[in-house]
Short mmCIF file of C-alpha atoms and ligand atoms in Angstrom, two decimals:
data_model
loop_
_atom_site.label_atom_id
_atom_site.label_comp_id
_atom_site.label_asym_id
_atom_site.label_seq_id
_atom_site.Cartn_x
_atom_site.Cartn_y
_atom_site.Cartn_z
CA MET A 1 167.17 65.88 175.06
CA ARG A 2 164.24 66.21 177.88
CA PRO A 3 162.67 62.84 178.73
CA SER A 4 159.70 64.65 177.39
CA LEU A 5 160.87 66.08 173.89
CA PHE A 6 162.39 62.36 173.15
CA VAL A 7 158.93 60.87 173.85
CA LEU A 8 157.52 62.92 171.36
CA ALA A 9 160.63 63.37 168.44
CA VAL A 10 159.87 59.34 168.78
CA VAL A 11 155.75 59.31 168.11
CA LEU A 12 156.21 61.65 165.13
CA ALA A 13 159.13 59.55 163.80
CA LEU A 14 156.77 56.63 164.23
CA PRO A 15 155.97 55.36 160.59
CA LEU A 16 152.04 55.87 159.93
CA GLN A 17 151.54 51.81 160.70
CA GLY A 18 152.55 52.39 164.17
CA ARG A 19 149.75 55.11 164.71
CA ALA A 20 146.40 54.66 165.32
CA ALA A 21 145.30 53.68 160.93
CA TYR A 22 142.82 55.94 159.19
CA PRO A 23 139.60 56.08 159.86
CA GLU A 24 138.96 55.75 163.55
CA ARG A 25 136.10 57.65 163.44
CA PRO A 26 133.36 58.50 160.79
CA ILE A 27 133.60 60.67 157.76
CA THR A 28 131.40 63.57 157.07
CA LEU A 29 130.71 63.17 153.14
CA ILE A 30 129.47 66.42 152.29
CA VAL A 31 126.43 67.22 149.54
CA PRO A 32 126.30 70.74 148.38
CA PHE A 33 122.75 70.23 147.51
CA ALA A 34 120.09 69.39 149.11
CA ALA A 35 118.50 65.17 150.23
CA GLY A 36 116.74 63.65 147.17
CA GLY A 37 118.95 65.30 144.25
CA PRO A 38 120.94 63.20 142.27
CA THR A 39 124.56 64.55 143.77
CA ASP A 40 122.64 63.10 147.51
CA VAL A 41 121.43 59.64 145.68
CA VAL A 42 124.73 59.13 144.18
CA ALA A 43 126.56 60.34 147.79
CA ARG A 44 124.63 57.81 149.28
CA ILE A 45 125.23 54.87 147.72
CA VAL A 46 128.76 55.24 147.01
CA GLY A 47 129.25 56.17 150.44
CA GLU A 48 127.42 53.69 151.65
CA ASN A 49 130.11 50.79 150.01
CA MET A 50 132.70 52.46 150.67
CA GLY A 51 131.65 52.61 154.66
CA LYS A 52 132.11 49.26 154.30
CA THR A 53 135.21 48.93 153.32
CA LEU A 54 136.86 51.54 155.35
CA GLY A 55 135.25 49.91 158.50
CA GLN A 56 133.44 53.64 159.45
CA GLN A 57 130.60 54.95 158.46
CA ILE A 58 130.44 57.95 155.55
CA VAL A 59 127.57 60.22 157.01
CA VAL A 60 126.16 62.42 154.79
CA GLU A 61 125.71 66.43 155.41
CA ASN A 62 123.91 67.88 153.31
CA VAL A 63 125.23 71.83 153.06
CA ALA A 64 123.51 73.51 150.34
CA GLY A 65 123.05 77.08 149.10
CA ALA A 66 124.27 78.94 145.86
CA GLY A 67 124.48 76.35 143.53
CA GLY A 68 126.24 73.95 145.06
CA THR A 69 129.22 76.74 146.36
CA THR A 70 127.98 77.15 150.00
CA GLY A 71 129.21 73.41 150.91
CA THR A 72 132.26 73.48 148.81
CA THR A 73 133.81 76.27 149.88
CA ARG A 74 132.63 74.99 152.98
CA ALA A 75 134.90 71.51 152.24
CA ALA A 76 137.31 73.51 150.80
CA GLN A 77 137.98 75.21 154.17
CA ALA A 78 137.91 72.29 156.18
CA THR A 79 140.71 70.56 158.37
CA PRO A 80 142.18 68.27 155.08
CA ASP A 81 142.53 64.84 158.11
CA GLY A 82 140.79 62.43 155.73
CA TYR A 83 137.52 63.39 157.46
CA THR A 84 135.60 65.54 156.12
CA ILE A 85 135.47 64.18 152.00
CA ILE A 86 132.33 66.43 149.09
CA MET A 87 130.46 64.68 146.25
CA GLY A 88 131.25 67.41 143.70
CA HIS A 89 130.18 67.77 140.35
CA MET A 90 129.72 69.10 137.00
CA GLY A 91 128.67 72.54 138.35
CA THR A 92 130.15 72.43 141.39
CA HIS A 93 133.41 71.62 139.94
CA GLY A 94 133.39 72.66 136.54
CA ALA A 95 130.52 74.92 135.85
CA ALA A 96 131.62 77.68 139.20
CA PRO A 97 133.91 79.83 138.31
CA ALA A 98 132.23 80.98 134.60
CA VAL A 99 129.67 82.44 136.86
CA TYR A 100 130.94 83.36 140.23
CA ALA A 101 133.29 85.99 139.76
CA ASP A 102 134.19 85.76 143.70
CA LEU A 103 134.12 81.63 144.01
CA LYS A 104 136.14 80.90 147.64
CA TYR A 105 138.18 78.23 146.04
CA ASP A 106 139.76 76.62 143.09
CA PRO A 107 137.77 72.88 141.77
CA ALA A 108 141.68 72.16 141.04
CA LYS A 109 143.96 74.35 143.19
CA SER A 110 142.07 74.31 146.47
CA PHE A 111 140.86 69.80 146.16
CA GLU A 112 142.70 66.35 145.80
CA PRO A 113 140.78 64.61 143.55
CA ILE A 114 139.12 61.12 144.86
CA GLY A 115 138.00 60.14 141.77
CA MET A 116 134.53 59.56 139.94
CA ALA A 117 131.51 58.26 141.38
CA ALA A 118 129.53 57.94 138.28
CA GLY A 119 128.53 59.32 134.81
CA THR A 120 124.74 61.25 135.16
CA PRO A 121 123.25 61.90 132.03
CA ILE A 122 121.37 64.92 131.11
CA LEU A 123 117.56 64.25 130.57
CA VAL A 124 114.90 66.97 129.65
CA VAL A 125 111.73 66.24 131.39
CA ALA A 126 108.28 68.21 132.56
CA LYS A 127 105.39 68.30 134.46
CA LYS A 128 103.36 64.71 133.91
CA SER A 129 100.37 67.53 132.95
CA PHE A 130 102.69 69.53 129.78
CA PRO A 131 101.06 69.60 126.69
CA ALA A 132 103.26 68.06 124.41
CA LYS A 133 103.34 64.48 123.12
CA ASP A 134 107.06 64.58 122.04
CA PHE A 135 110.33 66.30 122.43
CA LYS A 136 109.73 68.14 118.77
CA GLU A 137 106.39 69.24 120.43
CA PHE A 138 107.90 70.16 123.56
CA VAL A 139 110.35 72.21 122.16
CA SER A 140 108.67 74.03 119.50
CA TYR A 141 105.70 74.86 122.90
CA VAL A 142 108.45 76.06 125.09
CA LYS A 143 109.52 78.19 122.07
CA ALA A 144 106.20 79.16 121.40
CA ASN A 145 105.18 80.27 125.33
CA SER A 146 108.38 80.07 127.29
CA GLU A 147 107.17 83.30 128.88
CA LYS A 148 104.49 82.17 130.70
CA LEU A 149 107.01 78.74 131.57
CA ASN A 150 108.74 78.23 134.38
CA GLU A 151 111.66 75.99 134.55
CA ALA A 152 113.25 74.60 137.89
CA HIS A 153 117.59 74.54 138.76
CA ALA A 154 119.11 74.43 141.87
CA GLY A 155 121.08 77.56 142.11
CA VAL A 156 123.86 79.79 139.89
CA GLY A 157 126.33 77.45 138.02
CA SER A 158 124.34 74.07 139.26
CA VAL A 159 123.79 71.29 136.41
CA SER A 160 119.99 71.65 135.89
CA PHE A 161 121.03 75.61 135.80
CA THR A 162 124.05 75.13 133.40
CA THR A 163 122.72 71.99 131.43
CA CYS A 164 118.78 73.92 130.74
CA ALA A 165 120.84 77.17 130.06
CA PHE A 166 122.41 75.68 127.38
CA PHE A 167 118.79 74.37 126.37
CA ASN A 168 117.18 77.57 126.51
CA SER A 169 119.93 79.56 124.43
CA LEU A 170 120.04 76.71 121.70
CA ILE A 171 115.80 77.25 121.52
CA GLY A 172 115.81 81.27 121.77
CA ALA A 173 113.84 80.74 124.59
CA LYS A 174 113.14 82.61 128.14
CA PRO A 175 111.45 80.97 130.90
CA THR A 176 110.90 82.17 134.32
CA ARG A 177 113.78 80.13 136.16
CA VAL A 178 112.78 79.24 139.75
CA VAL A 179 115.82 78.25 142.20
CA TYR A 180 115.61 75.34 144.96
CA ARG A 181 118.33 74.56 147.30
CA GLY A 182 118.83 71.34 144.60
CA THR A 183 116.70 69.38 142.34
CA GLY A 184 115.06 66.93 145.90
CA PRO A 185 112.77 69.91 146.29
CA ALA A 186 112.30 70.91 142.30
CA LEU A 187 111.21 67.05 141.86
CA ASN A 188 108.82 67.22 144.43
CA ASP A 189 107.71 70.65 142.93
CA LEU A 190 107.80 69.08 139.31
CA VAL A 191 105.47 65.95 140.24
CA ALA A 192 103.19 68.02 141.96
CA GLY A 193 102.62 70.69 138.99
CA GLN A 194 103.73 73.80 140.38
CA VAL A 195 107.27 74.60 137.88
CA ASP A 196 106.52 73.15 134.08
CA TYR A 197 110.00 71.40 132.84
CA MET A 198 113.83 70.77 134.14
CA CYS A 199 116.37 69.80 132.64
CA ASP A 200 118.15 67.35 135.06
CA GLN A 201 120.88 64.33 135.77
CA ILE A 202 119.17 60.90 135.24
CA VAL A 203 119.41 59.59 138.79
CA ASN A 204 116.88 60.56 140.60
CA LEU A 205 114.30 61.02 138.23
CA VAL A 206 114.15 57.87 136.85
CA PRO A 207 111.66 56.50 139.41
CA GLN A 208 109.64 59.36 139.09
CA ILE A 209 109.67 58.46 135.18
CA GLN A 210 109.10 54.75 135.60
CA ALA A 211 105.59 56.01 138.25
CA GLY A 212 104.25 58.37 135.62
CA SER A 213 104.51 61.23 138.31
CA ILE A 214 106.08 63.56 135.10
CA ARG A 215 107.09 62.78 131.45
CA ALA A 216 111.02 62.73 130.15
CA TYR A 217 110.80 64.59 126.88
CA ALA A 218 115.01 63.06 125.86
CA VAL A 219 117.79 62.35 127.12
CA ALA A 220 120.76 64.13 126.20
CA LEU A 221 123.47 61.84 124.73
CA PRO A 222 124.10 60.39 121.49
CA GLN A 223 122.78 57.29 122.54
CA ARG A 224 119.49 56.16 124.51
CA SER A 225 119.94 55.53 128.53
CA PRO A 226 119.88 51.37 128.98
CA ALA A 227 117.89 52.42 131.65
CA LEU A 228 114.85 54.41 129.69
CA PRO A 229 115.40 52.52 126.80
CA ASP A 230 111.75 54.45 125.76
CA VAL A 231 112.41 58.17 125.94
CA PRO A 232 114.60 58.83 122.13
CA THR A 233 117.61 61.46 122.45
CA THR A 234 117.89 64.71 121.94
CA LYS A 235 119.15 64.24 117.93
CA GLU A 236 115.97 62.03 117.61
CA GLY A 237 114.06 64.68 117.77
CA GLY A 238 115.75 67.50 116.33
CA LEU A 239 117.39 68.89 118.29
CA ALA A 240 121.43 67.34 118.30
CA GLU A 241 123.26 69.95 119.51
CA PHE A 242 121.39 69.48 122.94
CA GLN A 243 124.23 66.64 123.93
CA VAL A 244 125.39 67.24 127.44
CA SER A 245 126.11 65.03 130.75
CA ALA A 246 127.78 65.31 133.57
CA TRP A 247 129.03 63.45 136.15
CA ASN A 248 129.66 63.47 140.20
CA ALA A 249 133.33 62.86 141.78
CA LEU A 250 134.72 63.02 145.43
CA PHE A 251 136.81 65.25 146.25
CA ALA A 252 139.26 65.93 149.62
CA PRO A 253 140.69 69.19 150.74
CA LYS A 254 144.05 70.29 149.44
CA GLY A 255 146.88 68.58 151.51
CA THR A 256 144.71 65.92 153.18
CA PRO A 257 147.48 63.32 153.63
CA PRO A 258 148.55 60.70 151.09
CA GLU A 259 147.50 57.48 153.02
CA ALA A 260 143.92 58.25 153.85
CA LEU A 261 143.80 59.74 150.02
CA LYS A 262 145.06 56.00 148.93
CA LYS A 263 142.48 54.84 150.66
CA LEU A 264 139.53 56.88 149.80
CA THR A 265 140.30 56.55 146.33
CA GLY A 266 140.45 52.23 147.06
CA ALA A 267 137.18 52.18 148.55
CA LEU A 268 135.70 54.22 146.02
CA GLN A 269 137.09 51.84 143.23
CA LYS A 270 135.58 48.62 145.31
CA ALA A 271 132.47 50.54 145.53
CA LEU A 272 132.67 50.71 141.85
CA ALA A 273 133.43 47.12 141.17
CA ASP A 274 131.02 45.70 143.77
CA GLU A 275 127.81 44.10 141.65
CA GLY A 276 125.11 45.66 144.21
CA THR A 277 126.57 48.92 143.81
CA ARG A 278 126.98 48.74 140.69
CA LYS A 279 123.55 47.72 140.37
CA ARG A 280 122.00 50.30 142.14
CA LEU A 281 123.86 52.96 140.22
CA LEU A 282 123.05 51.65 136.59
CA ASP A 283 119.70 51.02 137.40
CA LEU A 284 119.09 54.56 137.98
CA GLY A 285 120.91 55.44 134.67
CA ALA A 286 124.46 56.57 135.82
CA ASP A 287 127.02 55.88 133.91
CA LEU A 288 130.07 53.89 135.50
CA SER A 289 132.26 53.57 131.66
CA ASP A 290 135.04 55.61 132.31
CA THR A 291 137.32 54.28 134.35
CA LYS A 292 140.02 56.60 133.85
CA ALA A 293 137.82 59.37 135.00
CA GLN A 294 137.56 57.08 138.67
CA THR A 295 141.26 57.84 139.79
CA PRO A 296 142.50 60.75 140.96
CA GLU A 297 144.96 61.27 137.68
CA GLY A 298 141.69 61.25 135.41
CA LEU A 299 139.48 63.48 137.30
CA ALA A 300 142.21 66.05 137.95
CA LYS A 301 142.47 65.66 134.21
CA LEU A 302 138.73 66.32 133.77
CA VAL A 303 138.25 69.14 136.43
CA ASP A 304 141.03 71.13 134.35
CA SER A 305 138.54 69.70 131.17
CA GLU A 306 135.34 70.97 132.08
CA VAL A 307 136.11 74.12 133.73
CA ALA A 308 137.50 75.31 130.24
CA ARG A 309 134.60 73.89 128.72
CA TRP A 310 132.21 75.08 130.48
CA ASN A 311 134.05 78.26 130.99
CA LYS A 312 133.28 78.65 126.88
CA VAL A 313 129.97 77.98 126.82
CA LEU A 314 128.11 79.90 129.41
CA LYS A 315 129.72 82.94 127.77
CA THR A 316 127.54 82.29 125.26
CA VAL A 317 124.12 81.42 127.28
CA ALA A 318 121.95 82.68 128.86
CA SER A 319 122.23 85.42 131.56
CA SER A 320 122.93 83.88 135.12
CA LYS A 321 120.81 86.63 136.86
CA GLU A 322 119.80 84.89 139.88
CA PRO A 323 115.57 84.20 139.53
CA ALA A 324 112.27 83.80 140.68
CA GLN A 325 112.16 81.53 144.33
CA PRO A 326 110.02 78.70 144.23
CA PRO A 327 106.53 78.56 143.78
CA LYS A 328 104.62 78.82 147.62
C1 MLT B 1 122.56 69.71 140.02
O1 MLT B 1 121.12 70.75 139.44
O2 MLT B 1 123.27 70.61 140.04
C2 MLT B 1 121.83 69.11 140.79
O3 MLT B 1 120.80 67.83 139.90
C3 MLT B 1 121.72 69.10 142.53
C4 MLT B 1 121.23 67.99 143.00
O4 MLT B 1 121.98 67.14 142.99
O5 MLT B 1 120.28 68.12 143.70
#
């Protein structure tokens, strides 16, 4: 064997510990929505702690568009070397196949599951001046006036889109559905009173509710959220059928080396066990109780069941026509 080929053969045969240890450089964490939304909030909190464990920064890149499917496609097609991962969610890795016939990825087959980062209860919220004193009145008002109302969401297939499509169909409402590149910008317009209501994941809403900038009418859970003990459940408000919650989870492109995946899952689980990180997430209403889904196997099962669930639900709810643009 020629000396250069011999050296190459020896290098390739080296056990992993003989090569530079992963990660040697910062890791890009794709958030498939605009900054300031729940996916972005969870990604930044969890990513900060994981970066400390991994000894490399986790750099969030917001790649918004098409209800999260633009960024998710980018992640699916990234080089599977452990340096690009994505914070997906119940929309990108659950509902999307039911609403996009031409989806360029498969939530299960195009990714390696790393683990769930947070369960995210759904709230029904409205602009501060919304003329309803409680959830019952809110539902009656929306039913009676829906054609004059604007409902904000983060794009077809997103969590806000999917859960509010479900809500609207339950009460027979047909508002104008206003699309944003994430619920961060949608929330800004809700605070400014430019849109009327939305259904969204709790984690970016809690500070605005506590500050009195928006109104929270109900949480779509069987019990109240410890982060917002004054907000009743949809069941208490007379709409028990509207119970739904979402989740955020980390995925890597299919083919990412097992050593990298092991480190990423380990760092995620360590972050979710860290007291400071847990407190930040719990204070925002995240649910960290599903420890099974914090494993790759548990997350894979969740993805399969969510794809099946939303396929069924979305067949029966409102049409997914692309709606109006945000008011200027
Ligand atoms: C969603 O509706 O899917 C999310 O709230 C979007 C986001 O995280 O901005």
